[in-house]
């Protein structure tokens, strides 16, 4: 990482940090019952959809985070190792919760997508 590339990376990460800071303020100010990370993702999505930010603006930082994703997963892996005894005894319940909630999310997403598609047809006159 030399020269302009490292400066672009730094600027991209700074913008992401600022977006997170704004998300924390918005979440606290509005007393939203969601984590600031979720608020930040919604804010980031809205900025991308409106064209205020472009995906190309985040090529360096997204590449960096993608290449080092395993480092972000290490704390989760350590947590699993720390509580392995509990997971061995009650892991079936966790597995059941994961399967049921995943099915619920998939069905709900499909249902909402169908509603949106039907709503779009009604608004278009067809």
Short mmCIF file of N, CA, C and O in Angstrom, two decimals:
data_model
loop_
_atom_site.label_atom_id
_atom_site.label_comp_id
_atom_site.label_asym_id
_atom_site.label_seq_id
_atom_site.Cartn_x
_atom_site.Cartn_y
_atom_site.Cartn_z
N UNK A 1 0.86 -1.19 0.00
CA UNK A 1 0.00 0.00 0.00
C UNK A 1 0.89 1.24 0.00
O UNK A 1 1.46 1.59 1.01
N UNK A 2 0.95 1.86 -1.11
CA UNK A 2 1.79 3.03 -1.21
C UNK A 2 0.99 4.19 -1.78
O UNK A 2 0.06 4.00 -2.54
N UNK A 3 1.36 5.38 -1.38
CA UNK A 3 0.86 6.60 -1.98
C UNK A 3 -0.64 6.80 -1.93
O UNK A 3 -1.26 6.71 -0.89
N UNK A 4 -1.22 7.08 -3.12
CA UNK A 4 -2.62 7.43 -3.24
C UNK A 4 -3.56 6.33 -2.81
O UNK A 4 -4.65 6.58 -2.31
N UNK A 5 -3.14 5.07 -2.99
CA UNK A 5 -4.00 3.95 -2.63
C UNK A 5 -4.27 3.94 -1.13
O UNK A 5 -5.39 3.76 -0.70
N UNK A 6 -3.23 4.16 -0.33
CA UNK A 6 -3.40 4.13 1.12
C UNK A 6 -4.22 5.34 1.59
O UNK A 6 -4.98 5.23 2.55
N UNK A 7 -4.08 6.48 0.93
CA UNK A 7 -4.88 7.65 1.28
C UNK A 7 -6.36 7.41 0.96
O UNK A 7 -7.23 7.75 1.75
N UNK A 8 -6.63 6.77 -0.19
CA UNK A 8 -8.01 6.45 -0.54
C UNK A 8 -8.61 5.49 0.49
O UNK A 8 -9.75 5.66 0.90
N UNK A 9 -7.83 4.50 0.89
CA UNK A 9 -8.30 3.55 1.89
C UNK A 9 -8.61 4.25 3.20
O UNK A 9 -9.66 4.03 3.80
N UNK A 10 -7.73 5.12 3.61
CA UNK A 10 -7.94 5.86 4.85
C UNK A 10 -9.21 6.72 4.78
O UNK A 10 -10.02 6.73 5.71
N UNK A 11 -9.40 7.40 3.66
CA UNK A 11 -10.59 8.23 3.50
C UNK A 11 -11.87 7.40 3.50
O UNK A 11 -12.88 7.79 4.10
N UNK A 12 -11.83 6.25 2.83
CA UNK A 12 -13.00 5.37 2.80
C UNK A 12 -13.36 4.90 4.21
O UNK A 12 -14.53 4.92 4.61
N UNK A 13 -12.36 4.48 4.97
CA UNK A 13 -12.60 4.00 6.33
C UNK A 13 -13.08 5.16 7.21
O UNK A 13 -13.96 4.98 8.06
N UNK A 14 -12.55 6.35 7.01
CA UNK A 14 -13.01 7.51 7.77
C UNK A 14 -14.49 7.82 7.48
O UNK A 14 -15.25 8.13 8.39
N UNK A 15 -14.88 7.73 6.22
CA UNK A 15 -16.29 7.96 5.86
C UNK A 15 -17.17 6.91 6.54
O UNK A 15 -18.22 7.24 7.09
N UNK A 16 -16.75 5.65 6.52
CA UNK A 16 -17.52 4.60 7.18
C UNK A 16 -17.62 4.84 8.68
O UNK A 16 -18.69 4.64 9.27
N UNK A 17 -16.54 5.28 9.29
CA UNK A 17 -16.56 5.59 10.72
C UNK A 17 -17.48 6.78 11.02
O UNK A 17 -18.21 6.77 12.02
N UNK A 18 -17.46 7.78 10.16
CA UNK A 18 -18.36 8.92 10.34
C UNK A 18 -19.82 8.50 10.21
O UNK A 18 -20.67 8.94 10.98
N UNK A 19 -20.10 7.64 9.24
CA UNK A 19 -21.47 7.14 9.08
C UNK A 19 -21.91 6.38 10.33
O UNK A 19 -23.05 6.52 10.78
N UNK A 20 -21.00 5.60 10.91
CA UNK A 20 -21.34 4.89 12.13
C UNK A 20 -21.59 5.88 13.27
O UNK A 20 -22.54 5.71 14.04
N UNK A 21 -20.77 6.90 13.37
CA UNK A 21 -20.96 7.91 14.41
C UNK A 21 -22.30 8.61 14.27
O UNK A 21 -23.01 8.84 15.26
N UNK A 22 -22.67 8.94 13.04
CA UNK A 22 -23.97 9.56 12.78
C UNK A 22 -25.09 8.58 13.16
O UNK A 22 -26.10 8.97 13.76
N UNK A 23 -24.91 7.31 12.84
CA UNK A 23 -25.91 6.30 13.18
C UNK A 23 -26.09 6.18 14.69
O UNK A 23 -27.22 6.04 15.18
N UNK A 24 -25.00 6.27 15.44
CA UNK A 24 -25.09 6.22 16.90
C UNK A 24 -25.89 7.42 17.41
O UNK A 24 -26.78 7.28 18.25
N UNK A 25 -25.59 8.61 16.88
CA UNK A 25 -26.32 9.81 17.29
C UNK A 25 -27.80 9.72 16.95
O UNK A 25 -28.66 10.05 17.77
N UNK A 26 -28.11 9.26 15.74
CA UNK A 26 -29.51 9.14 15.32
C UNK A 26 -30.24 8.12 16.19
O UNK A 26 -31.37 8.36 16.64
N UNK A 27 -29.61 6.98 16.42
CA UNK A 27 -30.23 5.94 17.24
C UNK A 27 -30.50 6.44 18.65
O UNK A 27 -31.58 6.20 19.21
N UNK A 28 -29.53 7.15 19.23
CA UNK A 28 -29.71 7.69 20.58
C UNK A 28 -30.76 8.79 20.60
O UNK A 28 -31.62 8.83 21.48
N UNK A 29 -30.70 9.70 19.64
CA UNK A 29 -31.62 10.84 19.61
C UNK A 29 -33.06 10.39 19.44
O UNK A 29 -33.97 10.91 20.09
N UNK A 30 -33.28 9.42 18.54
CA UNK A 30 -34.63 8.94 18.28
C UNK A 30 -35.04 7.80 19.22
O UNK A 30 -36.16 7.30 19.12
N UNK A 31 -34.13 7.40 20.09
CA UNK A 31 -34.37 6.29 21.03
C UNK A 31 -34.87 5.05 20.28
O UNK A 31 -35.84 4.41 20.67
N UNK A 32 -34.19 4.74 19.18
CA UNK A 32 -34.58 3.58 18.38
C UNK A 32 -34.21 2.29 19.10
O UNK A 32 -33.14 2.20 19.70
N UNK A 33 -35.09 1.30 19.04
CA UNK A 33 -34.81 0.04 19.73
C UNK A 33 -33.97 -0.93 18.89
O UNK A 33 -34.19 -2.13 18.91
N UNK A 34 -33.04 -0.40 18.11
CA UNK A 34 -32.17 -1.21 17.26
C UNK A 34 -30.73 -0.80 17.51
O UNK A 34 -30.46 0.33 17.93
N UNK A 35 -29.78 -1.69 17.23
CA UNK A 35 -28.38 -1.31 17.40
C UNK A 35 -27.96 -0.27 16.37
O UNK A 35 -28.49 -0.25 15.25
N UNK A 36 -27.03 0.60 16.73
CA UNK A 36 -26.57 1.62 15.79
C UNK A 36 -25.99 1.04 14.50
O UNK A 36 -26.05 1.68 13.45
N UNK A 37 -25.47 -0.17 14.56
CA UNK A 37 -24.93 -0.80 13.35
C UNK A 37 -26.03 -0.96 12.31
O UNK A 37 -25.82 -0.70 11.13
N UNK A 38 -27.21 -1.37 12.75
CA UNK A 38 -28.33 -1.53 11.84
C UNK A 38 -28.77 -0.18 11.28
O UNK A 38 -29.03 -0.05 10.07
N UNK A 39 -28.82 0.83 12.12
CA UNK A 39 -29.16 2.18 11.66
C UNK A 39 -28.13 2.65 10.64
O UNK A 39 -28.47 3.25 9.62
N UNK A 40 -26.87 2.36 10.90
CA UNK A 40 -25.80 2.74 9.97
C UNK A 40 -25.92 2.04 8.64
O UNK A 40 -25.70 2.65 7.58
N UNK A 41 -26.30 0.76 8.65
CA UNK A 41 -26.47 0.04 7.39
C UNK A 41 -27.63 0.62 6.58
O UNK A 41 -27.52 0.76 5.36
N UNK A 42 -28.71 0.99 7.26
CA UNK A 42 -29.84 1.61 6.57
C UNK A 42 -29.42 2.96 5.99
O UNK A 42 -29.72 3.28 4.84
N UNK A 43 -28.70 3.75 6.78
CA UNK A 43 -28.21 5.05 6.31
C UNK A 43 -27.29 4.88 5.10
O UNK A 43 -27.42 5.59 4.10
N UNK A 44 -26.37 3.94 5.19
CA UNK A 44 -25.44 3.67 4.10
C UNK A 44 -26.20 3.23 2.85
O UNK A 44 -25.93 3.69 1.74
N UNK A 45 -27.19 2.36 3.02
CA UNK A 45 -28.01 1.89 1.90
C UNK A 45 -28.74 3.06 1.25
O UNK A 45 -28.76 3.18 0.02
N UNK A 46 -29.33 3.93 2.06
CA UNK A 46 -30.06 5.08 1.51
C UNK A 46 -29.12 6.01 0.74
O UNK A 46 -29.48 6.53 -0.32
N UNK A 47 -27.92 6.21 1.25
CA UNK A 47 -26.95 7.06 0.55
C UNK A 47 -26.51 6.42 -0.77
O UNK A 47 -26.28 7.13 -1.76
N UNK A 48 -26.41 5.09 -0.80
CA UNK A 48 -26.07 4.41 -2.05
C UNK A 48 -27.21 4.48 -3.05
O UNK A 48 -27.00 4.74 -4.24
N UNK A 49 -28.44 4.25 -2.58
CA UNK A 49 -29.60 4.25 -3.48
C UNK A 49 -29.85 5.63 -4.06
O UNK A 49 -30.19 5.76 -5.25
N UNK A 50 -29.67 6.67 -3.26
CA UNK A 50 -29.91 8.02 -3.74
C UNK A 50 -28.77 8.55 -4.61
O UNK A 50 -28.92 9.59 -5.23
N UNK A 51 -27.66 7.84 -4.63
CA UNK A 51 -26.54 8.26 -5.46
C UNK A 51 -25.60 9.24 -4.78
O UNK A 51 -24.65 9.72 -5.40
N UNK A 52 -25.86 9.56 -3.50
CA UNK A 52 -24.96 10.45 -2.77
C UNK A 52 -23.59 9.80 -2.66
O UNK A 52 -22.56 10.45 -2.82
N UNK A 53 -23.58 8.50 -2.39
CA UNK A 53 -22.35 7.72 -2.39
C UNK A 53 -22.44 6.68 -3.49
O UNK A 53 -23.52 6.20 -3.81
N UNK A 54 -21.32 6.35 -4.06
CA UNK A 54 -21.27 5.35 -5.12
C UNK A 54 -20.48 4.13 -4.61
O UNK A 54 -19.54 4.27 -3.85
N UNK A 55 -20.88 2.92 -5.04
CA UNK A 55 -20.13 1.74 -4.61
C UNK A 55 -18.64 1.83 -4.95
O UNK A 55 -17.80 1.32 -4.21
N UNK A 56 -18.32 2.49 -6.05
CA UNK A 56 -16.92 2.63 -6.45
C UNK A 56 -16.10 3.42 -5.42
O UNK A 56 -14.89 3.27 -5.35
N UNK A 57 -16.79 4.24 -4.61
CA UNK A 57 -16.08 5.01 -3.59
C UNK A 57 -15.51 4.12 -2.48
O UNK A 57 -14.71 4.59 -1.68
N UNK A 58 -15.95 2.86 -2.41
CA UNK A 58 -15.56 2.00 -1.31
C UNK A 58 -14.89 0.72 -1.78
O UNK A 58 -14.91 -0.30 -1.09
N UNK A 59 -14.25 0.76 -2.94
CA UNK A 59 -13.58 -0.42 -3.48
C UNK A 59 -12.41 -0.86 -2.63
O UNK A 59 -12.23 -2.05 -2.38
N UNK A 60 -11.60 0.07 -2.17
CA UNK A 60 -10.41 -0.29 -1.40
C UNK A 60 -10.78 -0.85 -0.02
O UNK A 60 -10.26 -1.88 0.39
N UNK A 61 -11.66 -0.16 0.68
CA UNK A 61 -12.01 -0.61 2.04
C UNK A 61 -12.79 -1.92 2.00
O UNK A 61 -12.55 -2.80 2.83
N UNK A 62 -13.69 -2.08 1.04
CA UNK A 62 -14.44 -3.33 0.97
C UNK A 62 -13.50 -4.49 0.64
O UNK A 62 -13.64 -5.58 1.18
N UNK A 63 -12.54 -4.25 -0.23
CA UNK A 63 -11.55 -5.29 -0.54
C UNK A 63 -10.71 -5.66 0.67
O UNK A 63 -10.45 -6.83 0.93
N UNK A 64 -10.31 -4.65 1.43
CA UNK A 64 -9.52 -4.90 2.63
C UNK A 64 -10.32 -5.71 3.64
O UNK A 64 -9.85 -6.71 4.19
N UNK A 65 -11.56 -5.30 3.90
CA UNK A 65 -12.39 -6.01 4.87
C UNK A 65 -12.68 -7.43 4.40
O UNK A 65 -12.72 -8.36 5.20
N UNK A 66 -12.88 -7.61 3.12
CA UNK A 66 -13.15 -8.94 2.58
C UNK A 66 -11.94 -9.86 2.76
O UNK A 66 -12.07 -11.01 3.17
N UNK A 67 -10.76 -9.34 2.45
CA UNK A 67 -9.55 -10.15 2.58
C UNK A 67 -9.25 -10.54 4.02
O UNK A 67 -8.63 -11.56 4.27
N UNK A 68 -9.65 -9.71 4.97
CA UNK A 68 -9.33 -9.96 6.37
C UNK A 68 -10.56 -10.36 7.19
O UNK A 68 -10.58 -10.20 8.41
N UNK A 69 -11.56 -10.90 6.52
CA UNK A 69 -12.79 -11.27 7.21
C UNK A 69 -12.56 -12.29 8.32
O UNK A 69 -13.21 -12.26 9.36
N UNK A 70 -11.62 -13.18 8.13
CA UNK A 70 -11.35 -14.21 9.15
C UNK A 70 -10.94 -13.57 10.48
O UNK A 70 -11.29 -14.07 11.55
N UNK A 71 -10.23 -12.44 10.42
CA UNK A 71 -9.83 -11.77 11.66
C UNK A 71 -11.04 -11.27 12.44
O UNK A 71 -11.03 -11.22 13.66
N UNK A 72 -12.09 -10.89 11.73
CA UNK A 72 -13.30 -10.41 12.39
C UNK A 72 -14.09 -11.56 13.01
O UNK A 72 -14.90 -11.35 13.90
N UNK A 73 -13.87 -12.77 12.51
CA UNK A 73 -14.58 -13.94 13.01
C UNK A 73 -13.87 -14.62 14.17
O UNK A 73 -14.47 -15.45 14.85
N UNK A 74 -12.61 -14.29 14.42
CA UNK A 74 -11.86 -14.93 15.49
C UNK A 74 -12.55 -14.79 16.85
O UNK A 74 -12.65 -15.78 17.59
N UNK A 75 -13.05 -13.61 17.24
CA UNK A 75 -13.73 -13.54 18.54
C UNK A 75 -14.92 -14.48 18.65
O UNK A 75 -15.16 -15.07 19.71
N UNK A 76 -15.65 -14.67 17.58
CA UNK A 76 -16.78 -15.61 17.59
C UNK A 76 -16.29 -17.03 17.79
O UNK A 76 -16.88 -17.80 18.55
N UNK A 77 -15.23 -17.38 17.11
CA UNK A 77 -14.68 -18.73 17.22
C UNK A 77 -14.17 -18.98 18.63
O UNK A 77 -14.40 -20.04 19.21
N UNK A 78 -13.50 -17.99 19.21
CA UNK A 78 -13.02 -18.12 20.58
C UNK A 78 -14.19 -18.28 21.55
O UNK A 78 -14.14 -19.08 22.48
N UNK A 79 -15.27 -17.55 21.32
CA UNK A 79 -16.46 -17.68 22.16
C UNK A 79 -17.06 -19.07 22.09
O UNK A 79 -17.46 -19.63 23.11
N UNK A 80 -17.11 -19.64 20.89
CA UNK A 80 -17.61 -21.01 20.74
C UNK A 80 -16.71 -21.98 21.49
O UNK A 80 -17.20 -22.89 22.18
N UNK A 81 -15.40 -21.80 21.38
CA UNK A 81 -14.48 -22.69 22.09
C UNK A 81 -14.63 -22.56 23.60
O UNK A 81 -14.58 -23.56 24.32
N UNK A 82 -14.85 -21.35 24.07
CA UNK A 82 -14.96 -21.11 25.52
C UNK A 82 -16.20 -21.79 26.09
O UNK A 82 -16.18 -22.30 27.21
N UNK A 83 -17.29 -21.78 25.34
CA UNK A 83 -18.55 -22.35 25.82
C UNK A 83 -18.89 -23.68 25.13
O UNK A 83 -20.05 -24.03 25.01
N UNK A 84 -17.87 -24.41 24.71
CA UNK A 84 -18.08 -25.66 23.99
C UNK A 84 -18.88 -26.66 24.82
O UNK A 84 -19.73 -27.37 24.30
N UNK A 85 -18.63 -26.73 26.11
CA UNK A 85 -19.35 -27.67 26.96
C UNK A 85 -20.84 -27.42 26.97
O UNK A 85 -21.66 -28.35 26.87
N UNK A 86 -21.23 -26.15 27.08
CA UNK A 86 -22.64 -25.80 27.05
C UNK A 86 -23.24 -26.10 25.68
O UNK A 86 -24.35 -26.62 25.57
N UNK A 87 -22.49 -25.79 24.63
CA UNK A 87 -22.99 -26.03 23.27
C UNK A 87 -23.17 -27.53 23.01
O UNK A 87 -24.12 -27.93 22.33
N UNK A 88 -22.27 -28.35 23.56
CA UNK A 88 -22.40 -29.80 23.37
C UNK A 88 -23.67 -30.32 24.04
O UNK A 88 -24.34 -31.19 23.52
N UNK A 89 -23.99 -29.75 25.20
CA UNK A 89 -25.16 -30.22 25.93
C UNK A 89 -26.46 -29.65 25.36
O UNK A 89 -27.46 -30.34 25.28
N UNK A 90 -26.47 -28.37 25.01
CA UNK A 90 -27.69 -27.71 24.60
C UNK A 90 -27.63 -27.17 23.17
O UNK A 90 -28.42 -26.32 22.79
N UNK A 91 -26.69 -27.68 22.40
CA UNK A 91 -26.53 -27.21 21.02
C UNK A 91 -27.72 -27.50 20.14
O UNK A 91 -28.01 -26.75 19.21
N UNK A 92 -28.44 -28.58 20.43
CA UNK A 92 -29.61 -28.94 19.63
C UNK A 92 -30.66 -27.83 19.68
O UNK A 92 -31.30 -27.54 18.68
N UNK A 93 -30.81 -27.21 20.87
CA UNK A 93 -31.80 -26.12 21.00
C UNK A 93 -31.38 -24.91 20.16
O UNK A 93 -32.21 -24.30 19.49
N UNK A 94 -30.09 -24.59 20.20
CA UNK A 94 -29.58 -23.48 19.39
C UNK A 94 -29.77 -23.78 17.91
O UNK A 94 -30.20 -22.92 17.14
N UNK A 95 -29.46 -25.01 17.52
CA UNK A 95 -29.63 -25.41 16.12
C UNK A 95 -31.09 -25.28 15.70
O UNK A 95 -31.40 -24.76 14.62
N UNK A 96 -32.01 -25.72 16.54
CA UNK A 96 -33.43 -25.63 16.24
C UNK A 96 -33.87 -24.18 16.09
O UNK A 96 -34.60 -23.83 15.16
N UNK A 97 -33.39 -23.31 16.98
CA UNK A 97 -33.72 -21.88 16.91
C UNK A 97 -33.20 -21.28 15.61
O UNK A 97 -33.91 -20.51 14.95
N UNK A 98 -31.99 -21.64 15.23
CA UNK A 98 -31.40 -21.10 13.99
C UNK A 98 -32.21 -21.56 12.78
O UNK A 98 -32.53 -20.76 11.89
N UNK A 99 -32.58 -22.83 12.73
CA UNK A 99 -33.33 -23.35 11.59
C UNK A 99 -34.71 -22.70 11.51
O UNK A 99 -35.13 -22.22 10.44
N UNK A 100 -35.43 -22.65 12.63
CA UNK A 100 -36.78 -22.08 12.63
C UNK A 100 -36.74 -20.59 12.27
O UNK A 100 -37.53 -20.11 11.46
N UNK A 101 -35.80 -19.85 12.86
CA UNK A 101 -35.74 -18.41 12.57
C UNK A 101 -35.32 -18.15 11.12
O UNK A 101 -35.82 -17.21 10.50
N UNK A 102 -34.45 -18.98 10.57
CA UNK A 102 -34.06 -18.82 9.17
C UNK A 102 -35.25 -19.07 8.25
O UNK A 102 -35.48 -18.31 7.31
N UNK A 103 -36.00 -20.11 8.53
CA UNK A 103 -37.20 -20.39 7.73
C UNK A 103 -38.19 -19.23 7.84
O UNK A 103 -38.77 -18.79 6.83
N UNK A 104 -38.37 -18.72 9.05
CA UNK A 104 -39.27 -17.59 9.26
C UNK A 104 -38.83 -16.37 8.44
O UNK A 104 -39.64 -15.72 7.79
N UNK A 105 -37.53 -16.07 8.46
CA UNK A 105 -37.01 -14.92 7.72
C UNK A 105 -37.20 -15.12 6.22
O UNK A 105 -37.61 -14.20 5.51
N UNK A 106 -36.93 -16.32 5.72
CA UNK A 106 -37.09 -16.57 4.29
C UNK A 106 -38.54 -16.43 3.85
O UNK A 106 -38.84 -15.82 2.83
N UNK A 107 -39.46 -17.00 4.63
CA UNK A 107 -40.89 -16.90 4.29
C UNK A 107 -41.37 -15.46 4.35
O UNK A 107 -42.08 -14.97 3.46
N UNK A 108 -40.97 -14.73 5.40
CA UNK A 108 -41.38 -13.34 5.55
C UNK A 108 -40.83 -12.48 4.41
O UNK A 108 -41.53 -11.64 3.85
N UNK A 109 -39.58 -12.72 4.05
CA UNK A 109 -38.97 -11.96 2.95
C UNK A 109 -39.70 -12.24 1.64
O UNK A 109 -39.99 -11.31 0.88
N UNK A 110 -40.01 -13.49 1.38
CA UNK A 110 -40.74 -13.84 0.15
C UNK A 110 -42.12 -13.19 0.15
O UNK A 110 -42.57 -12.66 -0.88
N UNK A 111 -42.79 -13.21 1.28
CA UNK A 111 -44.12 -12.62 1.39
C UNK A 111 -44.08 -11.11 1.14
O UNK A 111 -44.88 -10.58 0.38
N UNK A 112 -43.11 -10.42 1.75
CA UNK A 112 -42.98 -8.98 1.55
C UNK A 112 -42.63 -8.67 0.09
O UNK A 112 -43.17 -7.72 -0.49
N UNK A 113 -41.76 -9.47 -0.50
CA UNK A 113 -41.40 -9.25 -1.91
C UNK A 113 -42.62 -9.41 -2.81
O UNK A 113 -42.83 -8.62 -3.75
N UNK A 114 -43.46 -10.42 -2.52
CA UNK A 114 -44.67 -10.61 -3.32
C UNK A 114 -45.63 -9.44 -3.14
O UNK A 114 -46.23 -8.97 -4.12
N UNK A 115 -45.77 -8.94 -1.91
CA UNK A 115 -46.63 -7.78 -1.68
C UNK A 115 -46.13 -6.55 -2.42
O UNK A 115 -46.92 -5.81 -3.00
N UNK A 116 -44.83 -6.34 -2.39
CA UNK A 116 -44.25 -5.19 -3.09
C UNK A 116 -44.46 -5.32 -4.60
O UNK A 116 -44.77 -4.34 -5.27
N UNK A 117 -44.28 -6.52 -5.12
CA UNK A 117 -44.47 -6.74 -6.55
C UNK A 117 -45.92 -6.52 -6.95
O UNK A 117 -46.20 -5.89 -7.96
N UNK A 118 -46.86 -7.00 -6.14
CA UNK A 118 -48.27 -6.80 -6.42
C UNK A 118 -48.64 -5.33 -6.31
O UNK A 118 -49.41 -4.82 -7.10
N UNK A 119 -48.09 -4.64 -5.33
CA UNK A 119 -48.34 -3.21 -5.16
C UNK A 119 -47.82 -2.41 -6.34
O UNK A 119 -48.45 -1.46 -6.79
N UNK A 120 -46.71 -2.81 -6.90
CA UNK A 120 -46.15 -2.13 -8.06
C UNK A 120 -47.02 -2.31 -9.29
O UNK A 120 -47.19 -1.41 -10.10
N UNK A 121 -47.63 -3.49 -9.43
CA UNK A 121 -48.52 -3.73 -10.57
C UNK A 121 -49.79 -2.89 -10.45
O UNK A 121 -50.27 -2.39 -11.43
N UNK A 122 -50.31 -2.76 -9.22
CA UNK A 122 -51.52 -1.97 -9.02
C UNK A 122 -51.26 -0.49 -9.30
O UNK A 122 -52.10 0.20 -9.86
N UNK A 123 -50.09 0.00 -8.91
CA UNK A 123 -49.76 1.42 -9.13
C UNK A 123 -49.50 1.71 -10.61
O UNK A 123 -49.68 2.83 -11.05
N UNK A 124 -49.07 0.69 -11.37
CA UNK A 124 -48.80 0.89 -12.79
C UNK A 124 -50.06 0.76 -13.63
O UNK A 124 -50.02 0.96 -14.83
N UNK A 125 -51.16 0.40 -12.99
CA UNK A 125 -52.40 0.25 -13.73
C UNK A 125 -52.58 -1.13 -14.32
O UNK A 125 -53.46 -1.38 -15.12
N UNK A 126 -51.69 -2.09 -13.98
CA UNK A 126 -51.78 -3.41 -14.58
C UNK A 126 -51.91 -4.42 -13.56
O UNK A 126 -52.40 -5.39 -13.43
#
